[in-house]
Each structure stands twice: as C-alpha cells, then as structure tokens.
Amino acid sequence: MNKKLLSLVLVAALAMSLLAGCGAKDDGKTTTAAPAGDTTTAAAGDETEAAGTTAAPAEGEDTTTAAAAAGNTTGETIKVGYAQVGHESDWRTANTKNYQDVFSAANGYALSFVDCDNDNAAQLEAVRGFIQQELDYIVIAPIETAGWDTVLQEAQDAGIPVIIADREIDAPDTLYDAWVGTNTKNEGITAANWLAEYLDGKEANILVIEGSVGASATLGRTEGFNEVAAEHSEWKILDSQSGDFTQAGGQEVMESFIKSYEGQFNVVVCQNDNEAYGAMDAMKAANITYGVDGDVILISYDATHDGLQYTLDGAINCNVECNPIQAETVAGVIQAMATGGSYEKTTLVEDQAFVAPGITSEYATTMTQEILDGRAY
Ligand code: GYE
C-alpha cells in the first residue's frame, strides 16, 4: 500500500473508531475528543482571542480532532522536540510529566525534551537544535510572547511543523501550524467575577503577585482581572509585582508588600499556586490571617493538587484552574498532521474554578475531598 493510501485508511479507521466510541453523528461539525484526566477541549468557534492566535477552520472532509488518538499509528517513530519553559512551578512539573507519559517510546515517539530554565536565549537555542537535528515536529511552550518570528521562519524553511503550546506568542499565525493552550484572560475574569460576588459591594484593597514578566499567562490573567476591576469603583489595586511564578518569588514579593502596606490590604491575588505558598509563609510570619477565617482573601491560579488541598482546607478562598494536561491534545494534532488528517489551528483546553468549603459561587465549584481525590495531577 502506498503511503497516501495508508494515511487515508488510517484516518478513516480513526474517524470510525471515534464515531463508534463517542456515538457522535457525522454532522460535519468538528468533534474534539477529551484527553485523559478532567481536561475538556473546546468545540469549534470557542477559540481564544488573544494576540497571535487566530483560529482557522479545519480544512477537508474529516474534521475529527484526534486528541484520543495520542498513540502514534503511522508505524514509524515520530521525533518530537519539546522546548519547555522550565521547572518553576508544580503546574510545570505536571505538564512535563504529561508530555513524557504521552510522547513515550511505547506510544511510538522519540521525545527530545529541553528544560529552558525560564531563559529566552536557551529556548531559542533549543528550537534551533531541534531544527538542526531534523526532528519531525517542534512543540514550544513559549517563555515570553515576544521574539519568535526569526526562529519560526527558520523552522518553516526547514519544513518542520511547529505547535505552540500552553502560552501564546506575538507572531503572525502563518509562522506556526497549530496552538494548544488555555485562555488565561478568561481565568483572570473568573477570579475577579468571583471576588465581586464574594464581596458583594464591599471594599477591596488588592495586592497582586504577578507571574513571570512577558509571559502570556501573566499578561492574560492581569488583563482579565483588571478589566473586571475597572468596573468596581470600590476596588483599589494597591500594587502589582512579579513573583516569577515561583514560591520564593511569591514569598519575597509578599514580604515587601507587608512592609509597605501592612494593615491596608484585604485581598491578595497570586497568579499561581507556588506564589500563593510563598505568600502564605510571608503572611504567617507577620501574623496576618488569610483564607475563609482570615482577614485577607487569598486568590490563586493553577488549581494543582496542593493548591486545591489548601483550598479544601480554607486557606485559599478561590483557586482558578489552569489545566496542565495538554500533551494528549498536542499528540492528537501531530497524529492528524502525520496521517494527512485535519486538525484545529487553535485548540483551547478548558478550565474551571474552585472555592473553599462554605463558599458557594456561580463561577466556581465548592471543593470537596472527592474532587481532590479525583484529580489526576
Ligand atoms: O500558571 C504557572 C506556570 O504558563 C499557564 O506557567 C502556565 C503558567 C502556570 O509556571 O504555574
């Protein structure tokens, strides 16, 4: 059988098995199969609006996004390079593990994994290394939004498809083939909507510990939160500083906030769980109480396992999820590319939010032990 025919047969078999598995009707609409864990992928039309990512409709007859078909069905090992941000947070550790599990030798992949240690230059070098090694696909979790045009052009010239994952970039979408990630602006909006609901018109004096400077996750969460904050004249953002998405960074920024604003704030927003752990240590040391029974409302993002444990314990009031389980979706896109199938240019991995026991919200789910036990990461 020639290669093209083999691809067609594989795509047809895949489409049939997905249809049989999901009981979906072939109504010409895109179906996105949910990967393992509690990840859900957004249907067509629900694409992110953030800069640098524009959704393109899937071409061709078969519009199945094969997230469920993460395993390589081509019969040949697929070489994938992943230029990972670093190891700054529990979220990142979960994301790395997810890629290593999905892009395993047993699943038919050879994964070249580079931890770029939050260093832009190292990340560009990693991508150039993948191009030199002539890998089949390049996946990039971009540290910063800026500075991508040249290296993406180099990958394109070398004929290597690029998938941008997790975060977003400021580059024309003709320079990469697909994007898979979360809508961090929506996460910011959710956090602020929850706060407005919880405070019900009461004053808020807010301190924000931002993520890494120039990262789309920081920009999105800040923009979304600020958009809602602007509608509340009773809210004041006292200060907003980067804690670099790390526990040490969160602690350091919180210590300096306490020096400058002690007694003046009643809300602390940490743009990830690790920063929240650091902020809690700093508040504890200064005898400042936080959480459901405390003086300070604590909001966090990521909803990793430990973050949700703190939420269940009432130490974090609201934790907005950012789902790190994205490798199945990326592998589905790669499979579609490898077998000549169609795929979404933009796939959104959906998130939800959680609140501490005793809080009910239209924006978030109240934490329980069962929810925590059921989490895959
Ligand atoms: O929230 C943070 C991580 O890019 C969404 O990066 C991701 C963020 C995540 O270090 O913990």
mmCIF file of C-alpha atoms and ligand atoms in Angstrom:
data_model
loop_
_atom_site.group_PDB
_atom_site.id
_atom_site.type_symbol
_atom_site.label_atom_id
_atom_site.label_comp_id
_atom_site.label_asym_id
_atom_site.label_seq_id
_atom_site.Cartn_x
_atom_site.Cartn_y
_atom_site.Cartn_z
ATOM 1 C CA MET A 1 0.000 0.000 0.000
ATOM 2 C CA ASN A 2 1.451 3.396 -0.839
ATOM 3 C CA LYS A 3 1.898 5.998 1.870
ATOM 4 C CA LYS A 4 -1.003 8.221 0.836
ATOM 5 C CA LEU A 5 -3.459 5.341 0.687
ATOM 6 C CA LEU A 6 -2.209 4.053 4.032
ATOM 7 C CA SER A 7 -2.801 7.512 5.533
ATOM 8 C CA LEU A 8 -6.321 7.624 4.172
ATOM 9 C CA VAL A 9 -7.102 4.200 5.573
ATOM 10 C CA LEU A 10 -5.687 5.163 8.949
ATOM 11 C CA VAL A 11 -7.652 8.401 9.057
ATOM 12 C CA ALA A 12 -10.848 6.581 8.063
ATOM 13 C CA ALA A 13 -10.255 3.902 10.697
ATOM 14 C CA LEU A 14 -9.583 6.555 13.305
ATOM 15 C CA ALA A 15 -12.681 8.543 12.395
ATOM 16 C CA MET A 16 -14.801 5.395 12.508
ATOM 17 C CA SER A 17 -13.467 4.286 15.862
ATOM 18 C CA LEU A 18 -14.029 7.748 17.324
ATOM 19 C CA LEU A 19 -17.548 7.899 15.961
ATOM 20 C CA ALA A 20 -18.291 4.445 17.308
ATOM 21 C CA GLY A 21 -16.702 5.314 20.655
ATOM 22 C CA CYS A 22 -18.499 8.611 21.137
ATOM 23 C CA GLY A 23 -21.753 7.717 19.476
ATOM 24 C CA ALA A 24 -21.442 11.034 17.634
ATOM 25 C CA LYS A 25 -23.277 11.713 14.412
ATOM 26 C CA ASP A 26 -21.341 12.721 11.347
ATOM 27 C CA ASP A 27 -22.969 16.098 11.051
ATOM 28 C CA GLY A 28 -19.942 17.785 9.549
ATOM 29 C CA LYS A 29 -19.094 19.560 12.813
ATOM 30 C CA THR A 30 -15.752 19.323 14.492
ATOM 31 C CA THR A 31 -15.586 16.932 17.392
ATOM 32 C CA THR A 32 -12.881 17.258 19.945
ATOM 33 C CA ALA A 33 -12.121 14.195 21.949
ATOM 34 C CA ALA A 34 -11.300 14.832 25.563
ATOM 35 C CA PRO A 35 -7.899 13.614 26.690
ATOM 36 C CA ALA A 36 -7.379 11.664 29.879
ATOM 37 C CA GLY A 37 -7.904 13.426 33.198
ATOM 38 C CA ASP A 38 -10.542 16.096 33.519
ATOM 39 C CA THR A 39 -9.399 18.111 30.542
ATOM 40 C CA THR A 40 -12.014 19.160 28.089
ATOM 41 C CA THR A 41 -11.306 20.625 24.708
ATOM 42 C CA ALA A 42 -13.402 23.425 23.373
ATOM 43 C CA ALA A 43 -15.560 22.921 20.336
ATOM 44 C CA ALA A 44 -15.009 24.879 17.147
ATOM 45 C CA GLY A 45 -15.881 28.534 17.433
ATOM 46 C CA ASP A 46 -14.674 28.817 21.011
ATOM 47 C CA GLU A 47 -11.177 29.859 20.133
ATOM 48 C CA THR A 48 -9.015 32.179 22.142
ATOM 49 C CA GLU A 49 -8.950 35.802 21.077
ATOM 50 C CA ALA A 50 -5.536 36.576 22.436
ATOM 51 C CA ALA A 51 -2.881 38.181 20.310
ATOM 52 C CA GLY A 52 -1.000 35.987 17.925
ATOM 53 C CA THR A 53 -3.516 33.185 17.744
ATOM 54 C CA THR A 54 -6.162 33.255 15.142
ATOM 55 C CA ALA A 55 -8.396 30.332 14.620
ATOM 56 C CA ALA A 56 -8.548 28.770 11.229
ATOM 57 C CA PRO A 57 -11.356 26.432 10.311
ATOM 58 C CA ALA A 58 -10.268 22.863 9.722
ATOM 59 C CA GLU A 59 -9.951 22.006 6.081
ATOM 60 C CA GLY A 60 -11.107 18.904 4.317
ATOM 61 C CA GLU A 61 -13.873 16.440 4.930
ATOM 62 C CA ASP A 62 -12.668 14.775 8.093
ATOM 63 C CA THR A 63 -12.897 17.294 10.917
ATOM 64 C CA THR A 64 -12.092 14.965 13.765
ATOM 65 C CA THR A 65 -9.545 16.396 16.174
ATOM 66 C CA ALA A 66 -7.945 13.215 17.301
ATOM 67 C CA ALA A 67 -6.959 14.007 20.855
ATOM 68 C CA ALA A 68 -7.975 10.489 21.850
ATOM 69 C CA ALA A 69 -5.598 9.072 19.256
ATOM 70 C CA ALA A 70 -2.449 10.238 21.001
ATOM 71 C CA GLY A 71 -0.668 6.970 20.200
ATOM 72 C CA ASN A 72 1.361 7.034 17.012
ATOM 73 C CA THR A 73 -0.393 4.995 14.327
ATOM 74 C CA THR A 74 1.981 5.703 11.435
ATOM 75 C CA GLY A 75 4.177 2.665 12.060
ATOM 76 C CA GLU A 76 7.281 4.865 12.177
ATOM 77 C CA THR A 77 8.724 6.555 15.262
ATOM 78 C CA ILE A 78 7.839 10.250 15.290
ATOM 79 C CA LYS A 79 10.596 12.534 16.558
ATOM 80 C CA VAL A 80 9.209 15.404 18.629
ATOM 81 C CA GLY A 81 11.132 18.237 20.288
ATOM 82 C CA TYR A 82 9.580 19.999 23.281
ATOM 83 C CA ALA A 83 11.126 23.317 24.320
ATOM 84 C CA GLN A 84 9.680 23.551 27.821
ATOM 85 C CA VAL A 85 9.610 26.828 29.817
ATOM 86 C CA GLY A 86 11.474 25.424 32.827
ATOM 87 C CA HIS A 87 10.609 23.892 36.190
ATOM 88 C CA GLU A 88 9.369 26.977 38.039
ATOM 89 C CA SER A 89 6.106 25.549 39.382
ATOM 90 C CA ASP A 90 4.069 22.461 40.256
ATOM 91 C CA TRP A 91 1.966 23.222 37.178
ATOM 92 C CA ARG A 92 5.094 22.981 35.036
ATOM 93 C CA THR A 93 6.150 19.697 36.667
ATOM 94 C CA ALA A 94 2.715 18.214 35.925
ATOM 95 C CA ASN A 95 2.895 19.463 32.332
ATOM 96 C CA THR A 96 6.365 17.975 31.822
ATOM 97 C CA LYS A 97 5.282 14.614 33.221
ATOM 98 C CA ASN A 98 2.226 14.643 30.962
ATOM 99 C CA TYR A 99 4.462 15.150 27.863
ATOM 100 C CA GLN A 100 6.876 12.437 28.980
ATOM 101 C CA ASP A 101 3.993 9.995 29.522
ATOM 102 C CA VAL A 102 2.247 10.727 26.230
ATOM 103 C CA PHE A 103 5.291 11.108 23.942
ATOM 104 C CA SER A 104 6.835 7.859 25.179
ATOM 105 C CA ALA A 105 8.715 5.260 23.178
ATOM 106 C CA ALA A 106 5.883 2.824 23.939
ATOM 107 C CA ASN A 107 3.461 5.237 22.224
ATOM 108 C CA GLY A 108 5.716 5.431 19.162
ATOM 109 C CA TYR A 109 7.568 8.680 19.826
ATOM 110 C CA ALA A 110 11.143 9.808 20.422
ATOM 111 C CA LEU A 111 10.869 12.907 22.625
ATOM 112 C CA SER A 112 13.705 15.432 22.786
ATOM 113 C CA PHE A 113 12.871 17.369 25.927
ATOM 114 C CA VAL A 114 14.672 20.591 26.812
ATOM 115 C CA ASP A 115 14.079 22.394 30.110
ATOM 116 C CA CYS A 116 14.873 26.009 29.168
ATOM 117 C CA ASP A 117 15.067 27.211 32.787
ATOM 118 C CA ASN A 118 12.999 30.324 32.065
ATOM 119 C CA ASP A 119 15.764 31.655 29.796
ATOM 120 C CA ASN A 120 14.669 33.055 26.426
ATOM 121 C CA ALA A 121 18.043 32.628 24.765
ATOM 122 C CA ALA A 122 18.196 28.985 25.884
ATOM 123 C CA GLN A 123 14.742 28.405 24.457
ATOM 124 C CA LEU A 124 15.667 29.839 21.048
ATOM 125 C CA GLU A 125 18.802 27.689 21.106
ATOM 126 C CA ALA A 126 16.717 24.596 21.939
ATOM 127 C CA VAL A 127 14.435 25.208 18.974
ATOM 128 C CA ARG A 128 17.423 25.744 16.672
ATOM 129 C CA GLY A 129 18.868 22.469 17.991
ATOM 130 C CA PHE A 130 15.636 20.666 17.056
ATOM 131 C CA ILE A 131 15.862 22.142 13.545
ATOM 132 C CA GLN A 132 19.487 21.005 13.204
ATOM 133 C CA GLN A 133 18.589 17.507 14.393
ATOM 134 C CA GLU A 134 15.846 17.441 11.730
ATOM 135 C CA LEU A 135 13.139 16.388 14.173
ATOM 136 C CA ASP A 136 9.690 15.715 12.693
ATOM 137 C CA TYR A 137 7.716 18.163 14.892
ATOM 138 C CA ILE A 138 8.611 21.002 17.244
ATOM 139 C CA VAL A 139 6.477 21.903 20.259
ATOM 140 C CA ILE A 140 7.223 25.167 22.061
ATOM 141 C CA ALA A 141 5.822 26.402 25.385
ATOM 142 C CA PRO A 142 6.992 29.994 24.894
ATOM 143 C CA ILE A 143 8.546 31.674 27.942
ATOM 144 C CA GLU A 144 7.666 35.119 26.578
ATOM 145 C CA THR A 145 5.280 36.303 23.899
ATOM 146 C CA ALA A 146 7.924 38.331 22.020
ATOM 147 C CA GLY A 147 10.839 37.449 19.783
ATOM 148 C CA TRP A 148 9.647 34.434 17.822
ATOM 149 C CA ASP A 149 9.467 35.468 14.156
ATOM 150 C CA THR A 150 13.015 34.607 13.059
ATOM 151 C CA VAL A 151 13.308 31.146 14.573
ATOM 152 C CA LEU A 152 9.803 30.196 13.468
ATOM 153 C CA GLN A 153 10.721 31.240 9.934
ATOM 154 C CA GLU A 154 13.802 29.005 10.206
ATOM 155 C CA ALA A 155 11.642 26.035 11.228
ATOM 156 C CA GLN A 156 9.251 26.738 8.391
ATOM 157 C CA ASP A 157 12.124 26.968 5.888
ATOM 158 C CA ALA A 158 13.342 23.596 7.160
ATOM 159 C CA GLY A 159 9.839 22.165 6.628
ATOM 160 C CA ILE A 160 9.301 21.255 10.291
ATOM 161 C CA PRO A 161 5.779 21.860 11.635
ATOM 162 C CA VAL A 162 5.606 23.863 14.863
ATOM 163 C CA ILE A 163 2.947 23.615 17.549
ATOM 164 C CA ILE A 164 2.824 26.399 20.132
ATOM 165 C CA ALA A 165 1.554 25.026 23.427
ATOM 166 C CA ASP A 166 0.446 26.339 26.826
ATOM 167 C CA ARG A 167 1.290 30.043 26.350
ATOM 168 C CA GLU A 168 0.806 32.410 23.440
ATOM 169 C CA ILE A 169 3.137 34.368 21.172
ATOM 170 C CA ASP A 170 3.062 37.657 19.311
ATOM 171 C CA ALA A 171 3.781 36.392 15.824
ATOM 172 C CA PRO A 172 1.771 36.021 12.640
ATOM 173 C CA ASP A 173 -0.124 32.739 12.757
ATOM 174 C CA THR A 174 1.292 31.840 9.336
ATOM 175 C CA LEU A 175 4.589 31.144 11.138
ATOM 176 C CA TYR A 176 3.282 28.174 13.104
ATOM 177 C CA ASP A 177 0.948 25.322 12.396
ATOM 178 C CA ALA A 178 -1.210 24.958 15.496
ATOM 179 C CA TRP A 179 -1.738 26.239 19.022
ATOM 180 C CA VAL A 180 -2.969 24.304 22.072
ATOM 181 C CA GLY A 181 -3.429 26.005 25.430
ATOM 182 C CA THR A 182 -5.655 27.707 27.950
ATOM 183 C CA ASN A 183 -7.415 31.084 27.923
ATOM 184 C CA THR A 184 -5.614 32.919 30.709
ATOM 185 C CA LYS A 185 -7.549 36.152 30.182
ATOM 186 C CA ASN A 186 -10.726 34.234 30.977
ATOM 187 C CA GLU A 187 -9.025 32.904 34.114
ATOM 188 C CA GLY A 188 -8.415 36.497 35.249
ATOM 189 C CA ILE A 189 -12.019 37.416 34.524
ATOM 190 C CA THR A 190 -13.261 34.405 36.507
ATOM 191 C CA ALA A 191 -11.105 35.305 39.521
ATOM 192 C CA ALA A 192 -12.399 38.882 39.548
ATOM 193 C CA ASN A 193 -16.024 37.881 38.966
ATOM 194 C CA TRP A 194 -15.794 35.527 41.907
ATOM 195 C CA LEU A 195 -14.286 38.272 44.083
ATOM 196 C CA ALA A 196 -17.092 40.684 43.168
ATOM 197 C CA GLU A 197 -19.684 38.053 44.006
ATOM 198 C CA TYR A 198 -17.972 37.227 47.339
ATOM 199 C CA LEU A 199 -17.502 40.837 48.428
ATOM 200 C CA ASP A 200 -20.972 41.856 47.306
ATOM 201 C CA GLY A 201 -20.187 45.569 47.119
ATOM 202 C CA LYS A 202 -17.671 45.718 49.995
ATOM 203 C CA GLU A 203 -14.360 47.492 49.530
ATOM 204 C CA ALA A 204 -11.308 45.666 48.217
ATOM 205 C CA ASN A 205 -7.721 46.786 48.674
ATOM 206 C CA ILE A 206 -5.854 44.406 46.444
ATOM 207 C CA LEU A 207 -2.238 43.290 46.141
ATOM 208 C CA VAL A 208 -1.298 41.267 43.067
ATOM 209 C CA ILE A 209 1.682 38.926 42.787
ATOM 210 C CA GLU A 210 2.063 38.524 39.045
ATOM 211 C CA GLY A 211 3.697 35.683 37.140
ATOM 212 C CA SER A 212 6.836 35.989 35.013
ATOM 213 C CA VAL A 213 7.248 39.266 33.119
ATOM 214 C CA GLY A 214 6.361 38.983 29.430
ATOM 215 C CA ALA A 215 4.636 35.589 29.738
ATOM 216 C CA SER A 216 1.202 35.394 28.140
ATOM 217 C CA ALA A 217 -0.143 33.695 31.289
ATOM 218 C CA THR A 218 0.807 36.817 33.268
ATOM 219 C CA LEU A 219 -0.481 39.239 30.652
ATOM 220 C CA GLY A 220 -3.782 37.370 30.228
ATOM 221 C CA ARG A 221 -4.556 36.950 33.926
ATOM 222 C CA THR A 222 -3.669 40.587 34.625
ATOM 223 C CA GLU A 223 -5.721 41.915 31.717
ATOM 224 C CA GLY A 224 -8.767 39.797 32.548
ATOM 225 C CA PHE A 225 -8.707 40.677 36.247
ATOM 226 C CA ASN A 226 -8.148 44.386 35.583
ATOM 227 C CA GLU A 227 -10.976 44.524 33.080
ATOM 228 C CA VAL A 228 -13.463 43.488 35.780
ATOM 229 C CA ALA A 229 -11.705 45.539 38.489
ATOM 230 C CA ALA A 230 -12.221 48.674 36.376
ATOM 231 C CA GLU A 231 -15.977 48.207 36.799
ATOM 232 C CA HIS A 232 -15.665 48.371 40.607
ATOM 233 C CA SER A 233 -15.022 51.840 41.993
ATOM 234 C CA GLU A 234 -14.941 50.264 45.484
ATOM 235 C CA TRP A 235 -11.832 48.256 44.491
ATOM 236 C CA LYS A 236 -8.285 49.578 44.572
ATOM 237 C CA ILE A 237 -5.245 47.714 43.278
ATOM 238 C CA LEU A 238 -2.575 48.926 45.697
ATOM 239 C CA ASP A 239 0.353 47.248 43.931
ATOM 240 C CA SER A 240 1.184 44.573 41.368
ATOM 241 C CA GLN A 241 4.658 42.967 41.199
ATOM 242 C CA SER A 242 6.161 39.880 39.565
ATOM 243 C CA GLY A 243 6.903 36.824 41.714
ATOM 244 C CA ASP A 244 8.144 34.935 38.634
ATOM 245 C CA PHE A 245 5.691 32.040 39.169
ATOM 246 C CA THR A 246 7.901 30.639 41.965
ATOM 247 C CA GLN A 247 7.353 30.038 45.677
ATOM 248 C CA ALA A 248 10.494 32.012 46.584
ATOM 249 C CA GLY A 249 9.346 34.882 44.350
ATOM 250 C CA GLY A 250 5.878 34.886 45.929
ATOM 251 C CA GLN A 251 7.344 34.994 49.412
ATOM 252 C CA GLU A 252 9.783 37.786 48.590
ATOM 253 C CA VAL A 253 7.154 39.996 46.955
ATOM 254 C CA MET A 254 4.682 39.376 49.810
ATOM 255 C CA GLU A 255 7.326 40.283 52.407
ATOM 256 C CA SER A 256 7.945 43.585 50.680
ATOM 257 C CA PHE A 257 4.195 44.204 50.259
ATOM 258 C CA ILE A 258 3.730 43.631 54.000
ATOM 259 C CA LYS A 259 6.422 46.227 54.746
ATOM 260 C CA SER A 260 4.735 48.801 52.513
ATOM 261 C CA TYR A 261 1.047 48.064 53.027
ATOM 262 C CA GLU A 262 0.583 46.342 56.396
ATOM 263 C CA GLY A 263 -2.958 46.932 57.661
ATOM 264 C CA GLN A 264 -4.076 48.396 54.331
ATOM 265 C CA PHE A 265 -4.954 45.329 52.240
ATOM 266 C CA ASN A 266 -7.690 42.721 52.420
ATOM 267 C CA VAL A 267 -7.160 40.802 49.141
ATOM 268 C CA VAL A 268 -4.053 39.055 47.794
ATOM 269 C CA VAL A 269 -4.089 37.656 44.267
ATOM 270 C CA CYS A 270 -1.283 35.233 43.373
ATOM 271 C CA GLN A 271 -1.009 34.324 39.700
ATOM 272 C CA ASN A 272 -0.072 30.724 40.502
ATOM 273 C CA ASP A 273 -0.202 28.266 43.384
ATOM 274 C CA ASN A 274 3.524 28.296 44.121
ATOM 275 C CA GLU A 275 3.468 32.057 44.614
ATOM 276 C CA ALA A 276 0.499 31.545 46.953
ATOM 277 C CA TYR A 277 2.544 29.102 49.086
ATOM 278 C CA GLY A 278 5.267 31.746 49.414
ATOM 279 C CA ALA A 279 2.736 34.500 50.158
ATOM 280 C CA MET A 280 1.121 32.345 52.870
ATOM 281 C CA ASP A 281 4.524 31.808 54.525
ATOM 282 C CA ALA A 282 5.176 35.560 54.487
ATOM 283 C CA MET A 283 1.742 36.371 55.947
ATOM 284 C CA LYS A 284 2.063 33.658 58.597
ATOM 285 C CA ALA A 285 5.425 35.081 59.674
ATOM 286 C CA ALA A 286 3.810 38.528 60.015
ATOM 287 C CA ASN A 287 0.782 37.151 61.909
ATOM 288 C CA ILE A 288 -1.601 38.108 59.136
ATOM 289 C CA THR A 289 -4.528 35.715 58.812
ATOM 290 C CA TYR A 290 -5.859 34.677 55.398
ATOM 291 C CA GLY A 291 -8.420 32.350 53.843
ATOM 292 C CA VAL A 292 -12.050 31.783 54.842
ATOM 293 C CA ASP A 293 -11.487 32.544 58.526
ATOM 294 C CA GLY A 294 -8.846 35.201 57.986
ATOM 295 C CA ASP A 295 -8.545 38.937 57.405
ATOM 296 C CA VAL A 296 -7.165 38.547 53.890
ATOM 297 C CA ILE A 297 -8.975 36.931 50.963
ATOM 298 C CA LEU A 298 -6.477 34.777 49.048
ATOM 299 C CA ILE A 299 -6.961 34.042 45.355
ATOM 300 C CA SER A 300 -4.699 31.708 43.415
ATOM 301 C CA TYR A 301 -4.437 30.232 39.924
ATOM 302 C CA ASP A 302 -3.494 26.763 38.598
ATOM 303 C CA ALA A 303 -5.510 24.516 40.963
ATOM 304 C CA THR A 304 -2.735 21.961 41.162
ATOM 305 C CA HIS A 305 -3.086 19.192 43.741
ATOM 306 C CA ASP A 306 -1.509 21.054 46.672
ATOM 307 C CA GLY A 307 -3.237 24.288 45.711
ATOM 308 C CA LEU A 308 -6.569 22.508 45.868
ATOM 309 C CA GLN A 309 -5.623 20.925 49.198
ATOM 310 C CA TYR A 310 -5.136 24.467 50.572
ATOM 311 C CA THR A 311 -8.467 25.443 49.021
ATOM 312 C CA LEU A 312 -10.173 22.455 50.645
ATOM 313 C CA ASP A 313 -8.566 23.465 53.951
ATOM 314 C CA GLY A 314 -9.940 27.015 53.568
ATOM 315 C CA ALA A 315 -6.517 28.700 53.349
ATOM 316 C CA ILE A 316 -7.066 29.715 49.714
ATOM 317 C CA ASN A 317 -10.535 31.174 49.127
ATOM 318 C CA CYS A 318 -10.677 30.744 45.370
ATOM 319 C CA ASN A 319 -8.380 28.810 43.041
ATOM 320 C CA VAL A 320 -8.825 29.241 39.285
ATOM 321 C CA GLU A 321 -7.725 26.206 37.366
ATOM 322 C CA CYS A 322 -5.239 26.179 34.532
ATOM 323 C CA ASN A 323 -5.087 22.687 33.141
ATOM 324 C CA PRO A 324 -1.544 21.382 32.516
ATOM 325 C CA ILE A 325 -2.748 18.168 30.857
ATOM 326 C CA GLN A 326 -2.281 19.186 27.244
ATOM 327 C CA ALA A 327 0.043 16.588 25.691
ATOM 328 C CA GLU A 328 -2.765 14.278 24.513
ATOM 329 C CA THR A 329 -4.276 17.155 22.567
ATOM 330 C CA VAL A 330 -0.899 18.080 21.079
ATOM 331 C CA ALA A 331 -0.299 14.425 20.142
ATOM 332 C CA GLY A 332 -3.735 14.349 18.506
ATOM 333 C CA VAL A 333 -2.760 17.327 16.354
ATOM 334 C CA ILE A 334 0.556 15.679 15.456
ATOM 335 C CA GLN A 335 -1.216 12.455 14.553
ATOM 336 C CA ALA A 336 -3.595 14.344 12.285
ATOM 337 C CA MET A 337 -0.632 16.093 10.652
ATOM 338 C CA ALA A 338 1.270 12.836 10.233
ATOM 339 C CA THR A 339 -1.637 10.983 8.686
ATOM 340 C CA GLY A 340 -2.916 13.785 6.475
ATOM 341 C CA GLY A 341 -5.986 14.354 8.644
ATOM 342 C CA SER A 342 -7.331 17.771 9.540
ATOM 343 C CA TYR A 343 -6.950 19.500 12.856
ATOM 344 C CA GLU A 344 -7.855 22.735 14.547
ATOM 345 C CA LYS A 345 -5.415 25.594 14.201
ATOM 346 C CA THR A 346 -6.366 26.605 17.762
ATOM 347 C CA THR A 347 -7.486 24.203 20.495
ATOM 348 C CA LEU A 348 -8.487 25.534 23.847
ATOM 349 C CA VAL A 349 -8.041 23.355 26.913
ATOM 350 C CA GLU A 350 -10.833 24.404 29.237
ATOM 351 C CA ASP A 351 -10.520 25.316 32.901
ATOM 352 C CA GLN A 352 -12.832 25.684 35.871
ATOM 353 C CA ALA A 353 -12.540 27.364 39.264
ATOM 354 C CA PHE A 354 -12.813 26.051 42.825
ATOM 355 C CA VAL A 355 -13.749 27.707 46.118
ATOM 356 C CA ALA A 356 -13.250 26.716 49.743
ATOM 357 C CA PRO A 357 -15.938 24.773 51.621
ATOM 358 C CA GLY A 358 -18.608 27.113 52.938
ATOM 359 C CA ILE A 359 -18.497 29.283 49.822
ATOM 360 C CA THR A 360 -20.989 28.828 47.028
ATOM 361 C CA SER A 361 -20.484 30.577 43.730
ATOM 362 C CA GLU A 362 -21.949 30.788 40.278
ATOM 363 C CA TYR A 363 -18.383 30.985 38.931
ATOM 364 C CA ALA A 364 -16.754 28.135 40.836
ATOM 365 C CA THR A 365 -17.245 24.680 42.295
ATOM 366 C CA THR A 366 -17.103 24.227 46.072
ATOM 367 C CA MET A 367 -14.164 21.984 46.963
ATOM 368 C CA THR A 368 -14.691 18.523 48.400
ATOM 369 C CA GLN A 369 -12.359 15.667 49.300
ATOM 370 C CA GLU A 370 -13.839 13.677 46.392
ATOM 371 C CA ILE A 371 -12.832 16.370 43.902
ATOM 372 C CA LEU A 372 -9.300 16.360 45.287
ATOM 373 C CA ASP A 373 -9.092 12.555 45.212
ATOM 374 C CA GLY A 374 -10.305 12.508 41.615
ATOM 375 C CA ARG A 375 -7.620 14.852 40.307
ATOM 376 C CA ALA A 376 -5.014 13.384 38.006
ATOM 377 C CA TYR A 377 -2.364 15.980 38.853
HETATM 378 O O1 GYE B 1 0.139 29.055 35.571
HETATM 379 C C1 GYE B 1 2.400 28.659 36.044
HETATM 380 C C2 GYE B 1 3.492 28.205 35.169
HETATM 381 O O2 GYE B 1 2.011 29.004 31.508
HETATM 382 C C3 GYE B 1 -0.128 28.626 32.331
HETATM 383 O O3 GYE B 1 3.209 28.786 33.916
HETATM 384 C C4 GYE B 1 1.315 28.455 32.553
HETATM 385 C C5 GYE B 1 1.830 29.032 33.844
HETATM 386 C C6 GYE B 1 1.272 28.441 35.115
HETATM 387 O O4 GYE B 1 4.705 28.317 35.615
HETATM 388 O O5 GYE B 1 2.331 27.943 37.230
#
